Coordinates of C-alpha atoms in Angstrom, one line a residue:
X1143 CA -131.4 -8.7 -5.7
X1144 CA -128.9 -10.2 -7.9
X1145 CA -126.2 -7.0 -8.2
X1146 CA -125.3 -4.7 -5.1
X1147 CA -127.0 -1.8 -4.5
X1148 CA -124.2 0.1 -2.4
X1149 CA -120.1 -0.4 -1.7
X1150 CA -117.6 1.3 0.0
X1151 CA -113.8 1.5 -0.9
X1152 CA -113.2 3.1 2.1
X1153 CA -114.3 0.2 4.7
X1154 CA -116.8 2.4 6.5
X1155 CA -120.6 0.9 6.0
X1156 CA -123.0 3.3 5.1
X1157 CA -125.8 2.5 8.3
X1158 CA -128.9 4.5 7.9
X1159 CA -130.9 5.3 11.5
X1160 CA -134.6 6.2 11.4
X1161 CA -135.7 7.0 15.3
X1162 CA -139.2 7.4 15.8
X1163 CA -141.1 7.9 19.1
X1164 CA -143.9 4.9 19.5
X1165 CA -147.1 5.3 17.5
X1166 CA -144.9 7.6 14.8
X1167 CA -145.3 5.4 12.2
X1168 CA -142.0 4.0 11.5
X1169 CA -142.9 0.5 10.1
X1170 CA -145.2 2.2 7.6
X1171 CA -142.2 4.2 6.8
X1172 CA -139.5 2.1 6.0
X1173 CA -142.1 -0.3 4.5
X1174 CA -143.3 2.8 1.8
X1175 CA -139.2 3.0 1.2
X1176 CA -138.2 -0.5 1.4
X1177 CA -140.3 -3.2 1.0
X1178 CA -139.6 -5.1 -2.6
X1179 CA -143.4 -5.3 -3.4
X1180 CA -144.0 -1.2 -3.7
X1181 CA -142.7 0.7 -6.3
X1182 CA -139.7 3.0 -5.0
X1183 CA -136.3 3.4 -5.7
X1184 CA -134.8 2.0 -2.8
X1185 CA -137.4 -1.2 -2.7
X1186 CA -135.8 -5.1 -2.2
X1187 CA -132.5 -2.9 -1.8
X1188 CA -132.4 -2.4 2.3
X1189 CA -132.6 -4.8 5.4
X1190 CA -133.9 -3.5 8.3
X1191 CA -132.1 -4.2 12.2
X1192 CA -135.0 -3.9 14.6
X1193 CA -134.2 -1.1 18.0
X1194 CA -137.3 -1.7 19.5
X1195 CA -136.2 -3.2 23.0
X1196 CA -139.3 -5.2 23.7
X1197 CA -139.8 -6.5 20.0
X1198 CA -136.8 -8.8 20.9
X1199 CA -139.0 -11.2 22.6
X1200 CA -140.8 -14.1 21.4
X1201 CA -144.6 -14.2 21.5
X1202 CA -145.0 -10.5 22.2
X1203 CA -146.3 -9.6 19.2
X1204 CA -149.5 -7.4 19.4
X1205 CA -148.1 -5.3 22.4
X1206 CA -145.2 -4.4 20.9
X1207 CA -146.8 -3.5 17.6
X1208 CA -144.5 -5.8 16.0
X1209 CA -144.9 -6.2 12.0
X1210 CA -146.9 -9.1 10.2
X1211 CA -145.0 -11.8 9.2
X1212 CA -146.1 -11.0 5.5
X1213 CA -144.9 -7.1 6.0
X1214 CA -141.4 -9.3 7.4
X1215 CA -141.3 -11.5 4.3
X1216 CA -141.0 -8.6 2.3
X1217 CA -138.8 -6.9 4.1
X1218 CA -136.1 -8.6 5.7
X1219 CA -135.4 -7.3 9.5
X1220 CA -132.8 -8.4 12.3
X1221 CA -133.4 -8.7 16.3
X1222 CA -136.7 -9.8 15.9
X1223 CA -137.9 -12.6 17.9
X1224 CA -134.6 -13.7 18.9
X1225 CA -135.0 -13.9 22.9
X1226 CA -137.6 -15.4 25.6
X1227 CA -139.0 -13.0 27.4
X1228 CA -137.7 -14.9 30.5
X1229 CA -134.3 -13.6 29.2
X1230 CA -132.6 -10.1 29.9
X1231 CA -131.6 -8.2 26.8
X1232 CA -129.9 -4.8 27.2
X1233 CA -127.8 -2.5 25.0
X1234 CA -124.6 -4.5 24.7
X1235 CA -126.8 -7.7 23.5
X1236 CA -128.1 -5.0 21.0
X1237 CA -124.9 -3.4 20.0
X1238 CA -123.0 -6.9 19.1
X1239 CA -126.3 -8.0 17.3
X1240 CA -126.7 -4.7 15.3
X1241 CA -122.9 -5.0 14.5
X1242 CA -123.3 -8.5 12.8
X1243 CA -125.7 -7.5 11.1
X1244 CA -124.4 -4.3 9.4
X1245 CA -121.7 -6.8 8.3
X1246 CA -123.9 -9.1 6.8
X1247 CA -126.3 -6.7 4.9
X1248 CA -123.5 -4.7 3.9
X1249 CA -121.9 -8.3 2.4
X1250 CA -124.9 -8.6 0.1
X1251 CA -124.5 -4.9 -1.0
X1252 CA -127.5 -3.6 0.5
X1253 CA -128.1 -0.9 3.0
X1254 CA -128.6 -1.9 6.7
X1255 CA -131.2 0.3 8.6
X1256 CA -131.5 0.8 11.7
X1257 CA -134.9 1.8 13.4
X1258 CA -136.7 2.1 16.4
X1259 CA -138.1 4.0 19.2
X1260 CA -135.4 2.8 22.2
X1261 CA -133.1 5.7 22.0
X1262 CA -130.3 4.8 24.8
X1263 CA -129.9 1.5 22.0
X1264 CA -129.5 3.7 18.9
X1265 CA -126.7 6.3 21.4
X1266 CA -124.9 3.0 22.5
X1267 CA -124.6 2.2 19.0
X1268 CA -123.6 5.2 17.4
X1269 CA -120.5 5.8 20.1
X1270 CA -120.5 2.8 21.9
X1271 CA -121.1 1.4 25.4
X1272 CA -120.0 3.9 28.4
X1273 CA -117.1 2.3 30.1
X1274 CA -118.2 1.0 33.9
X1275 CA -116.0 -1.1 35.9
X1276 CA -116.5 -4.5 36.7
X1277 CA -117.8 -5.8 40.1
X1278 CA -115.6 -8.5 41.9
X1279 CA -117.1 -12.2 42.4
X1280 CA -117.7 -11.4 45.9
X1281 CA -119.4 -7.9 45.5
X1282 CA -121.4 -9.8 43.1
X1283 CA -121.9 -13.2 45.2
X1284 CA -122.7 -10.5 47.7
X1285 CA -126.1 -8.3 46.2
X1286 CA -126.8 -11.9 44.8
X1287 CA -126.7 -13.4 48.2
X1288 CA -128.7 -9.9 49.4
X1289 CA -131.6 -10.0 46.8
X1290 CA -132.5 -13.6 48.0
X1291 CA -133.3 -12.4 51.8
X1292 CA -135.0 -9.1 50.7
X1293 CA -136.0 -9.2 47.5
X1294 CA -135.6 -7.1 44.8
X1295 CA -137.9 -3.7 46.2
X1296 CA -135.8 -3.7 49.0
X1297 CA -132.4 -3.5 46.5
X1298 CA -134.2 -1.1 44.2
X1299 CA -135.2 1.5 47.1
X1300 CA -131.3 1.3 47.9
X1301 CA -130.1 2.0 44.3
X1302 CA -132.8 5.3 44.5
X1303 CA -130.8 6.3 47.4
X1304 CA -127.6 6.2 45.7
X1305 CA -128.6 6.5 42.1
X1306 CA -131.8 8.0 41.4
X1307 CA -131.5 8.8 37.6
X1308 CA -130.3 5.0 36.8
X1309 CA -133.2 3.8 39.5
X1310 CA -135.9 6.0 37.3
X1311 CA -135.2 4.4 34.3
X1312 CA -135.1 0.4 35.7
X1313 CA -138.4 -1.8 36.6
X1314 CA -138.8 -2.4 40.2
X1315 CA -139.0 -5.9 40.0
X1316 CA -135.8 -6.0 36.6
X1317 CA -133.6 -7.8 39.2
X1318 CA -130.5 -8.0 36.4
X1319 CA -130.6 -4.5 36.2
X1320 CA -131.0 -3.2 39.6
X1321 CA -128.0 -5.9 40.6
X1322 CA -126.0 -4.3 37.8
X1323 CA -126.4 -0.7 38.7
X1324 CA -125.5 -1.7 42.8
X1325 CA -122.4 -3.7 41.2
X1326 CA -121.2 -0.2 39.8
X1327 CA -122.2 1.4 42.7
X1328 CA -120.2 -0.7 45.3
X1329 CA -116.9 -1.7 42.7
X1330 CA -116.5 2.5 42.0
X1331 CA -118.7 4.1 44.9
X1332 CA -120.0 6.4 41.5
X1333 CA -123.7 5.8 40.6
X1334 CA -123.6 4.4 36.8
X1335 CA -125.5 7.2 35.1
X1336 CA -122.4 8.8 35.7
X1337 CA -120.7 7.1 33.5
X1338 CA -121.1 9.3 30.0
X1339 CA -121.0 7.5 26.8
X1340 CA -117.7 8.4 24.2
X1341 CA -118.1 11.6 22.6
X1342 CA -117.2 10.5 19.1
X1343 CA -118.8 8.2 16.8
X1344 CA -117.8 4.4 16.7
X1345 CA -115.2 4.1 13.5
X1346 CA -116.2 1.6 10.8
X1347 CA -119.8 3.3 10.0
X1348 CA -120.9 6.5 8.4
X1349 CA -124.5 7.4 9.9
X1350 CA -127.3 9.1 8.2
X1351 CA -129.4 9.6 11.4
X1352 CA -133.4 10.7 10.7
X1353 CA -135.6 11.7 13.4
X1354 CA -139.1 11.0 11.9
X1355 CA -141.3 13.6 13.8
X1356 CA -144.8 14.5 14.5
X1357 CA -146.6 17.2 16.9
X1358 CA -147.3 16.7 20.7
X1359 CA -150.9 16.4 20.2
X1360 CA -150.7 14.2 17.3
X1361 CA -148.7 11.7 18.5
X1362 CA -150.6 11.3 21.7
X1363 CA -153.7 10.7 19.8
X1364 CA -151.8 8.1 17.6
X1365 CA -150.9 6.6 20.9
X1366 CA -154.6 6.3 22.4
X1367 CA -156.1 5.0 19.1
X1368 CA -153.1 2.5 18.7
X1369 CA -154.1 1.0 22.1
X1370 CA -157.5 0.4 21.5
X1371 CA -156.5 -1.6 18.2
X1372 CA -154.1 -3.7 20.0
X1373 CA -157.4 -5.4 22.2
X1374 CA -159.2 -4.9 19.0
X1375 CA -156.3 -7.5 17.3
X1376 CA -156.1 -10.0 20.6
X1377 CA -154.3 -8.3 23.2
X1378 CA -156.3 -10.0 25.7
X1379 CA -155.8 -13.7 23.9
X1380 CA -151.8 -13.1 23.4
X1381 CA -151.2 -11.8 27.2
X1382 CA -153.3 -15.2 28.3
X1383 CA -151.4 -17.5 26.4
X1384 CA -147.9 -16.0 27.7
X1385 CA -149.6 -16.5 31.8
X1386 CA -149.9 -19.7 30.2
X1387 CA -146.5 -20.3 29.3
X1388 CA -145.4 -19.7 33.0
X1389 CA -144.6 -16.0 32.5
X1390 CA -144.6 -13.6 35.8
X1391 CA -144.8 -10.0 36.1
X1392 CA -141.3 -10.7 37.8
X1393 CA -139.7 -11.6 34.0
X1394 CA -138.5 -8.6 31.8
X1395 CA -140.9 -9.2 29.0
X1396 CA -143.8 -8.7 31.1
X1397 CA -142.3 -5.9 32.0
X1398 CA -142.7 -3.9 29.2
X1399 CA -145.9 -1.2 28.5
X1400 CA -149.0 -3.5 27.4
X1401 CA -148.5 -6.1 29.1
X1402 CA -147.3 -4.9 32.8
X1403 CA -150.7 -3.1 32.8
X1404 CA -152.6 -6.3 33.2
X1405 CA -150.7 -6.8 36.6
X1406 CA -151.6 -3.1 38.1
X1407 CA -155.2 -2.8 37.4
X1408 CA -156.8 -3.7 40.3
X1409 CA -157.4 -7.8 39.9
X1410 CA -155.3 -11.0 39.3
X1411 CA -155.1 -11.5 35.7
X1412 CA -154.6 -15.2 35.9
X1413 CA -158.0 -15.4 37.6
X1414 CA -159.8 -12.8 35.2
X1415 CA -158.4 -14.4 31.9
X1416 CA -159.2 -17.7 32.6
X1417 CA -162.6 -16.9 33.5
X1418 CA -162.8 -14.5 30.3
X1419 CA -161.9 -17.6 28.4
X1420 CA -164.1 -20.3 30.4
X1421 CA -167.4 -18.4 30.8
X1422 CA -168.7 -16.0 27.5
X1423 CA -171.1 -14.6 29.9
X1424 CA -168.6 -13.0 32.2
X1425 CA -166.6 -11.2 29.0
X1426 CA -169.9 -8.7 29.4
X1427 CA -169.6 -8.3 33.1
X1428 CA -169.3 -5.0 34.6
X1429 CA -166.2 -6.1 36.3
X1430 CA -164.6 -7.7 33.5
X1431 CA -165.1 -4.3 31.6
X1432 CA -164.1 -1.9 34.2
X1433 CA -161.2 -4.1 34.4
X1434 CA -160.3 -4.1 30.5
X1435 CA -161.0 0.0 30.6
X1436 CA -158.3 0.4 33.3
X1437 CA -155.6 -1.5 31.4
X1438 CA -156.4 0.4 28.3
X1439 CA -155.9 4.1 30.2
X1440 CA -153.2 2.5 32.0
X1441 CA -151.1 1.4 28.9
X1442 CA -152.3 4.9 26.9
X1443 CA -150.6 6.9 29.7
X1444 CA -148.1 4.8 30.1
X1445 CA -147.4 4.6 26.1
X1446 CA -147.4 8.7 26.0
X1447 CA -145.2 8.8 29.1
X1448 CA -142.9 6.9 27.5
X1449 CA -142.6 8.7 24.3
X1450 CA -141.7 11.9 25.7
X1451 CA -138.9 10.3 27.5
X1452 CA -138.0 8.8 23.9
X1453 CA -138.1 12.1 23.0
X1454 CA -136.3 14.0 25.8
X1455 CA -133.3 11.0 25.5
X1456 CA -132.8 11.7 21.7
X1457 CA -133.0 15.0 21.4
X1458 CA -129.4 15.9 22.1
X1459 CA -128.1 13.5 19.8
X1460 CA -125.7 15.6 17.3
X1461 CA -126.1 15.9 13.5
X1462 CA -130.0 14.6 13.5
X1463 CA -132.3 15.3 10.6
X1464 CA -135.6 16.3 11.8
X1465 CA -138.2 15.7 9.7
X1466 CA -142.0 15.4 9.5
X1467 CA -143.1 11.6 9.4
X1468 CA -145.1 12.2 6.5
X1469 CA -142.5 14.0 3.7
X1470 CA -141.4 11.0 1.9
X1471 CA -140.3 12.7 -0.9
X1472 CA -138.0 14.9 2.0
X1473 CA -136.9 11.4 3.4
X1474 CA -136.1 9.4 0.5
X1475 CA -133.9 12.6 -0.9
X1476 CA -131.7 12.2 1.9
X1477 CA -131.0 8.8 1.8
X1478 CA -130.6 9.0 -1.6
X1479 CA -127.6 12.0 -1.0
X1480 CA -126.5 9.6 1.8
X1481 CA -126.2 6.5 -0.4
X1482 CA -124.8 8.6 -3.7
X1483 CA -121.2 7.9 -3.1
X1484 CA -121.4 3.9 -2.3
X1485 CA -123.8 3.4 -5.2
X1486 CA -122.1 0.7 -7.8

């Protein structure tokens, strides 16, 4: 795009947020908005900043449903690809990575927009990060020194006994995060989902917040049909080749829905997907197959779990336009009233 699309001469950046549950639809969404290769009025004229908090990682592609690279090279997007999933990557990477970006899609005058499905990223954004206190070296030295003899369940059944909301919402075996939450714990002696976020919006951005919506039933269905096109595309090929790489069910990418299944299914995945790979004949096996059906209900429960909890996290969030997933013409009107007063 040669001329900008939007300015501001008041300094705030016009950011656009489109939160959708998993399965909703979002990437076909923005792409039907966006993209420079379809014919709408906002096309080539928006970047998009990823808030999806496993589609961060490297090499989880299929799992994550994250777009093709040719959707991507017609659509530019942000925080893609841009950890291994050795590495933690929480809210505050998310917020300083979403703020650089605003900047720089902003500086080639186009619209930055923000979508995903990982709510607690798109709040922390919006107002900011909840102020915690900081844990001194030796309380820190101290869990650190504590997670080495016991190990990490041991920590985590002491962070449900002091902090059961925070606990609920970590991985039993997300080490970072259950040290974190103690750290809190022992520097204040308050559990850290007592800490509330700021009740005002972050100055230095105007939001247009959409909440792209679809019934119970139908979303659920979306989910289970989603899943069974993931092992359709190579789920099973992608979660062998990152066991391959050296990856554990103990590192946070593994961690995430489509991928932890393969660890709580009943049999050692290393063992079943190296024989799936060596031996053609054991692919049609009754217990390969019973094996493959139990990660698939696994990850479909696991998938709709998580989407009400998207739901239930996002639904308090002030000044939200709720609208059915499917009303494009509803959706691009109000980011065309949004975007009215920056347009050059």
């Amino acid at each position: 795009m040669n001329t900008a699309f939007i300015s501001s001469g008041s300094g705030e950046i016009p950011v656009l947020i489109i939160f959708a549950p998993t399965a909703t639809g979002k990437t076909a969404t923005v792409g039907h908005l966006f993209s420079d290769n379809v014919p709408s009025f906002f096309s080539g004229k928006a970047e998009i900043i990823n808030a999806d908090s496993m589609q961060v990682y490297k090499g989880l592609d299929i799992g994550t449903a994250k777009a093709s690279s040719e959707f991507l090279s017609h659509l530019p997007h942000h925080i893609i690809d841009v950890c291994s999933p050795k590495d933690q990557f929480g809210s505050g990477d998310f917020v300083r990575l979403a703020d650089l970006a605003c900047k720089e899609i902003f500086s080639k005058g186009k619209l930055p927009v923000i979508c995903g499905g990982t709510a607690f990223y798109i709040k922390n954004f919006i107002y900011g990060l909840p102020i915690t206190p900081t844990a001194d070296e030796e309380t820190r030295k101290l869990l650190q020194d504590k997670i080495k003899q016991v190990g990490a369940k041991t920590l985590y059944e002491e962070l449900k006994s002091v902090d059961e909301v925070s606990a609920s919402k970590i991985h039993i075996n997300d080490e970072y995060r259950i040290l974190r939450a103690l750290e809190v714990f022992y520097a204040s002696g308050k559990p850290l989902s007592s800490f509330e976020l700021p009740s005002k919006a972050r100055t230095g951005y105007k939001f247009l917040t959409i909440w792209l919506y679809r019934e119970r039933e139908e979303l659920y269905s979306r989910i289970n049909k989603r899943v069974l096109e993931m092992f359709d595309s190579g789920l099973i090929s992608e979660m062998r080749a990152l066991l391959k790489q050296g990856l554990t069910q103990e590192h946070p990418g593994l961690q995430a829905i489509g991928y932890k299944e393969f660890f709580t299914s009943g049999e050692n995945p290393y063992e079943m997907l190296l024989e799936h790979e060596e031996n053609s004949d054991f692919t049609n096996s009754d217990r390969f197959l019973v094996w493959v059906s139990e990660i698939k209900r696994q990850i479909q429960r696991n998938t709709r779990h998580y989407a009400k909890r998207q739901i239930t996290f996002f639904e308090p969030l002030a000044d939200v336009f709720k609208i059915d997933a499917d009303n494009f013409e509803l959706i691009s009107q109000k980011i065309k009233d949004f975007t009215s007063v920056y347009l050059t």
